[in-house]
Amino acid sequence: MSRYRLRVELPDLPGALAKVATVISDLDGDVVSIDIHELDGHQVVDELVVEVLTDLDGRVLGAALEEAGAG
């Protein structure tokens, strides 16, 4: 099992965090902690701790989030 700490900047819109969670789930990951910090009313920074049951490389997770436009 691997554990990663992610920091993503997202628009403060419905579904933005769901997109991130979907990518994580598709890679057999589980969000175990989240902190949300509002920046200016239009953007937020989410800090997530993610556990992945496989030997997933963190760069693969980052690339999948970028490819999906999820932060």
Short mmCIF file of N, CA, C and O in Angstrom, two decimals:
data_model
loop_
_atom_site.label_atom_id
_atom_site.label_comp_id
_atom_site.label_asym_id
_atom_site.label_seq_id
_atom_site.Cartn_x
_atom_site.Cartn_y
_atom_site.Cartn_z
N MET A 1 0.84 -1.17 0.00
CA MET A 1 0.00 0.00 0.00
C MET A 1 0.89 1.24 0.00
O MET A 1 1.90 1.29 0.68
N SER A 2 0.47 2.23 -0.76
CA SER A 2 1.19 3.51 -0.83
C SER A 2 0.28 4.61 -0.31
O SER A 2 -0.93 4.55 -0.46
N ARG A 3 0.89 5.63 0.27
CA ARG A 3 0.14 6.78 0.76
C ARG A 3 0.75 8.04 0.16
O ARG A 3 1.97 8.20 0.14
N TYR A 4 -0.11 8.91 -0.37
CA TYR A 4 0.34 10.15 -0.99
C TYR A 4 -0.40 11.33 -0.40
O TYR A 4 -1.57 11.23 -0.04
N ARG A 5 0.29 12.45 -0.31
CA ARG A 5 -0.34 13.71 0.08
C ARG A 5 -0.40 14.56 -1.19
O ARG A 5 0.63 14.83 -1.82
N LEU A 6 -1.61 14.96 -1.56
CA LEU A 6 -1.82 15.75 -2.76
C LEU A 6 -2.29 17.15 -2.39
O LEU A 6 -3.05 17.32 -1.44
N ARG A 7 -1.88 18.10 -3.16
CA ARG A 7 -2.35 19.47 -3.00
C ARG A 7 -2.82 19.91 -4.38
O ARG A 7 -2.01 20.00 -5.31
N VAL A 8 -4.13 20.16 -4.50
CA VAL A 8 -4.68 20.53 -5.80
C VAL A 8 -5.43 21.85 -5.69
O VAL A 8 -6.11 22.11 -4.69
N GLU A 9 -5.29 22.69 -6.69
CA GLU A 9 -6.04 23.94 -6.76
C GLU A 9 -7.19 23.73 -7.72
O GLU A 9 -6.99 23.28 -8.86
N LEU A 10 -8.39 24.05 -7.25
CA LEU A 10 -9.60 23.79 -8.02
C LEU A 10 -10.49 25.02 -8.05
O LEU A 10 -10.46 25.83 -7.12
N PRO A 11 -11.33 25.12 -9.09
CA PRO A 11 -12.36 26.17 -9.05
C PRO A 11 -13.37 25.80 -7.96
O PRO A 11 -13.63 24.62 -7.71
N ASP A 12 -13.92 26.79 -7.29
CA ASP A 12 -14.90 26.55 -6.24
C ASP A 12 -16.28 26.37 -6.89
O ASP A 12 -17.14 27.24 -6.81
N LEU A 13 -16.43 25.22 -7.55
CA LEU A 13 -17.66 24.90 -8.29
C LEU A 13 -18.12 23.50 -7.93
O LEU A 13 -17.30 22.63 -7.63
N PRO A 14 -19.44 23.26 -7.98
CA PRO A 14 -19.94 21.91 -7.73
C PRO A 14 -19.31 20.91 -8.70
O PRO A 14 -19.20 21.18 -9.91
N GLY A 15 -18.87 19.79 -8.18
CA GLY A 15 -18.33 18.71 -9.00
C GLY A 15 -16.83 18.74 -9.20
O GLY A 15 -16.25 17.76 -9.67
N ALA A 16 -16.16 19.84 -8.85
CA ALA A 16 -14.71 19.92 -9.06
C ALA A 16 -13.98 18.88 -8.22
O ALA A 16 -13.09 18.17 -8.72
N LEU A 17 -14.33 18.77 -6.95
CA LEU A 17 -13.69 17.79 -6.09
C LEU A 17 -14.12 16.37 -6.46
O LEU A 17 -13.33 15.43 -6.36
N ALA A 18 -15.33 16.22 -6.93
CA ALA A 18 -15.81 14.90 -7.36
C ALA A 18 -14.96 14.36 -8.52
O ALA A 18 -14.70 13.16 -8.60
N LYS A 19 -14.53 15.25 -9.40
CA LYS A 19 -13.68 14.83 -10.52
C LYS A 19 -12.35 14.28 -10.00
O LYS A 19 -11.86 13.25 -10.48
N VAL A 20 -11.79 14.93 -9.00
CA VAL A 20 -10.55 14.46 -8.40
C VAL A 20 -10.77 13.10 -7.75
O VAL A 20 -9.99 12.16 -7.94
N ALA A 21 -11.85 12.97 -6.98
CA ALA A 21 -12.15 11.71 -6.30
C ALA A 21 -12.38 10.57 -7.29
O ALA A 21 -11.99 9.43 -7.03
N THR A 22 -12.99 10.87 -8.43
CA THR A 22 -13.23 9.84 -9.44
C THR A 22 -11.92 9.32 -10.01
O THR A 22 -11.74 8.11 -10.17
N VAL A 23 -10.98 10.21 -10.30
CA VAL A 23 -9.68 9.78 -10.83
C VAL A 23 -8.97 8.91 -9.79
O VAL A 23 -8.42 7.85 -10.12
N ILE A 24 -8.99 9.33 -8.54
CA ILE A 24 -8.35 8.56 -7.48
C ILE A 24 -8.99 7.18 -7.36
O ILE A 24 -8.31 6.16 -7.28
N SER A 25 -10.31 7.13 -7.40
CA SER A 25 -11.04 5.87 -7.30
C SER A 25 -10.73 4.95 -8.48
O SER A 25 -10.56 3.74 -8.31
N ASP A 26 -10.64 5.52 -9.67
CA ASP A 26 -10.34 4.72 -10.87
C ASP A 26 -8.97 4.05 -10.79
O ASP A 26 -8.73 3.04 -11.45
N LEU A 27 -8.08 4.61 -9.97
CA LEU A 27 -6.74 4.05 -9.79
C LEU A 27 -6.66 3.22 -8.51
O LEU A 27 -5.58 2.98 -7.98
N ASP A 28 -7.82 2.77 -8.01
CA ASP A 28 -7.92 1.96 -6.79
C ASP A 28 -7.41 2.69 -5.56
O ASP A 28 -6.83 2.09 -4.65
N GLY A 29 -7.63 4.00 -5.52
CA GLY A 29 -7.22 4.80 -4.39
C GLY A 29 -8.40 5.16 -3.50
O GLY A 29 -9.56 5.08 -3.91
N ASP A 30 -8.08 5.58 -2.29
CA ASP A 30 -9.08 5.95 -1.30
C ASP A 30 -8.63 7.23 -0.63
O ASP A 30 -7.49 7.33 -0.14
N VAL A 31 -9.49 8.24 -0.60
CA VAL A 31 -9.19 9.49 0.11
C VAL A 31 -9.42 9.24 1.60
O VAL A 31 -10.53 8.90 2.01
N VAL A 32 -8.37 9.38 2.40
CA VAL A 32 -8.49 9.12 3.83
C VAL A 32 -8.51 10.41 4.66
O VAL A 32 -8.85 10.37 5.83
N SER A 33 -8.17 11.53 4.03
CA SER A 33 -8.20 12.80 4.74
C SER A 33 -8.28 13.92 3.71
O SER A 33 -7.72 13.80 2.62
N ILE A 34 -8.98 14.99 4.07
CA ILE A 34 -9.05 16.15 3.18
C ILE A 34 -9.19 17.43 4.00
O ILE A 34 -9.91 17.47 5.00
N ASP A 35 -8.45 18.45 3.59
CA ASP A 35 -8.56 19.79 4.15
C ASP A 35 -8.81 20.73 2.98
O ASP A 35 -8.11 20.67 1.96
N ILE A 36 -9.79 21.62 3.13
CA ILE A 36 -10.14 22.55 2.07
C ILE A 36 -9.85 23.96 2.54
O ILE A 36 -10.29 24.36 3.62
N HIS A 37 -9.11 24.70 1.72
CA HIS A 37 -8.73 26.07 2.05
C HIS A 37 -9.22 26.99 0.93
O HIS A 37 -8.77 26.87 -0.21
N GLU A 38 -10.14 27.90 1.25
CA GLU A 38 -10.65 28.83 0.25
C GLU A 38 -9.60 29.91 0.01
O GLU A 38 -9.02 30.45 0.95
N LEU A 39 -9.36 30.20 -1.28
CA LEU A 39 -8.38 31.22 -1.61
C LEU A 39 -9.02 32.60 -1.75
O LEU A 39 -8.68 33.53 -1.05
N ASP A 40 -9.95 32.72 -2.69
CA ASP A 40 -10.50 34.05 -2.97
C ASP A 40 -11.99 34.01 -3.31
O ASP A 40 -12.50 34.96 -3.89
N GLY A 41 -12.67 32.95 -2.99
CA GLY A 41 -14.08 32.83 -3.33
C GLY A 41 -14.33 32.14 -4.65
O GLY A 41 -15.42 31.66 -4.90
N HIS A 42 -13.30 32.09 -5.50
CA HIS A 42 -13.44 31.44 -6.80
C HIS A 42 -12.55 30.21 -6.93
O HIS A 42 -12.77 29.36 -7.77
N GLN A 43 -11.53 30.14 -6.11
CA GLN A 43 -10.57 29.03 -6.14
C GLN A 43 -10.41 28.47 -4.73
O GLN A 43 -10.51 29.19 -3.74
N VAL A 44 -10.14 27.17 -4.65
CA VAL A 44 -9.83 26.53 -3.37
C VAL A 44 -8.58 25.67 -3.56
O VAL A 44 -8.26 25.25 -4.67
N VAL A 45 -7.89 25.44 -2.47
CA VAL A 45 -6.79 24.49 -2.45
C VAL A 45 -7.22 23.35 -1.56
O VAL A 45 -7.59 23.56 -0.40
N ASP A 46 -7.24 22.16 -2.11
CA ASP A 46 -7.60 20.97 -1.36
C ASP A 46 -6.33 20.17 -1.09
O ASP A 46 -5.54 19.92 -2.01
N GLU A 47 -6.14 19.80 0.16
CA GLU A 47 -5.02 18.94 0.54
C GLU A 47 -5.61 17.59 0.92
O GLU A 47 -6.42 17.50 1.84
N LEU A 48 -5.24 16.56 0.16
CA LEU A 48 -5.79 15.23 0.35
C LEU A 48 -4.70 14.24 0.70
O LEU A 48 -3.58 14.35 0.21
N VAL A 49 -5.04 13.29 1.56
CA VAL A 49 -4.19 12.14 1.79
C VAL A 49 -4.90 10.96 1.14
O VAL A 49 -6.08 10.72 1.39
N VAL A 50 -4.17 10.28 0.27
CA VAL A 50 -4.73 9.20 -0.53
C VAL A 50 -3.96 7.92 -0.26
O VAL A 50 -2.72 7.94 -0.25
N GLU A 51 -4.67 6.83 -0.05
CA GLU A 51 -4.04 5.51 0.06
C GLU A 51 -4.40 4.72 -1.19
O GLU A 51 -5.54 4.72 -1.64
N VAL A 52 -3.39 4.07 -1.76
CA VAL A 52 -3.56 3.24 -2.95
C VAL A 52 -3.11 1.83 -2.61
O VAL A 52 -2.02 1.65 -2.05
N LEU A 53 -3.95 0.86 -2.90
CA LEU A 53 -3.65 -0.52 -2.53
C LEU A 53 -2.59 -1.17 -3.42
O LEU A 53 -2.00 -2.17 -3.05
N THR A 54 -2.35 -0.60 -4.58
CA THR A 54 -1.37 -1.15 -5.51
C THR A 54 -0.05 -0.39 -5.35
O THR A 54 0.06 0.53 -4.55
N ASP A 55 0.93 -0.75 -6.15
CA ASP A 55 2.23 -0.06 -6.14
C ASP A 55 2.23 1.08 -7.14
O ASP A 55 3.18 1.26 -7.90
N LEU A 56 1.18 1.86 -7.15
CA LEU A 56 1.03 2.97 -8.07
C LEU A 56 2.09 4.03 -7.79
O LEU A 56 2.25 4.47 -6.64
N ASP A 57 2.78 4.46 -8.83
CA ASP A 57 3.76 5.54 -8.73
C ASP A 57 3.00 6.86 -8.61
O ASP A 57 2.03 7.10 -9.33
N GLY A 58 3.44 7.73 -7.73
CA GLY A 58 2.79 9.02 -7.53
C GLY A 58 2.75 9.87 -8.78
O GLY A 58 1.81 10.65 -8.98
N ARG A 59 3.72 9.71 -9.66
CA ARG A 59 3.73 10.48 -10.91
C ARG A 59 2.59 10.06 -11.82
O ARG A 59 2.03 10.87 -12.54
N VAL A 60 2.22 8.78 -11.77
CA VAL A 60 1.09 8.28 -12.56
C VAL A 60 -0.20 8.91 -12.05
O VAL A 60 -1.05 9.34 -12.83
N LEU A 61 -0.34 8.99 -10.75
CA LEU A 61 -1.52 9.62 -10.14
C LEU A 61 -1.59 11.09 -10.55
O LEU A 61 -2.64 11.57 -10.98
N GLY A 62 -0.49 11.80 -10.46
CA GLY A 62 -0.46 13.20 -10.85
C GLY A 62 -0.80 13.39 -12.32
O GLY A 62 -1.56 14.30 -12.69
N ALA A 63 -0.24 12.55 -13.18
CA ALA A 63 -0.52 12.65 -14.61
C ALA A 63 -1.98 12.36 -14.91
O ALA A 63 -2.59 13.03 -15.76
N ALA A 64 -2.57 11.40 -14.21
CA ALA A 64 -3.99 11.08 -14.42
C ALA A 64 -4.88 12.23 -14.01
O ALA A 64 -5.87 12.55 -14.69
N LEU A 65 -4.53 12.92 -12.93
CA LEU A 65 -5.30 14.08 -12.49
C LEU A 65 -5.19 15.21 -13.52
O LEU A 65 -6.18 15.85 -13.86
N GLU A 66 -3.98 15.45 -14.02
CA GLU A 66 -3.79 16.48 -15.04
C GLU A 66 -4.56 16.16 -16.30
O GLU A 66 -5.23 17.02 -16.88
N GLU A 67 -4.46 14.91 -16.75
CA GLU A 67 -5.13 14.49 -17.98
C GLU A 67 -6.65 14.67 -17.88
O GLU A 67 -7.30 15.03 -18.86
N ALA A 68 -7.20 14.43 -16.71
CA ALA A 68 -8.64 14.55 -16.51
C ALA A 68 -9.06 16.00 -16.25
O ALA A 68 -10.25 16.29 -16.15
N GLY A 69 -8.09 16.91 -16.16
CA GLY A 69 -8.41 18.30 -15.85
C GLY A 69 -8.89 18.48 -14.42
O GLY A 69 -9.68 19.37 -14.13
N ALA A 70 -8.41 17.59 -13.55
CA ALA A 70 -8.86 17.59 -12.15
C ALA A 70 -7.81 18.20 -11.24
O ALA A 70 -7.20 17.54 -10.43
N GLY A 71 -7.59 19.46 -11.39
CA GLY A 71 -6.63 20.15 -10.52
C GLY A 71 -5.24 20.20 -11.07
O GLY A 71 -4.89 19.60 -12.04
#
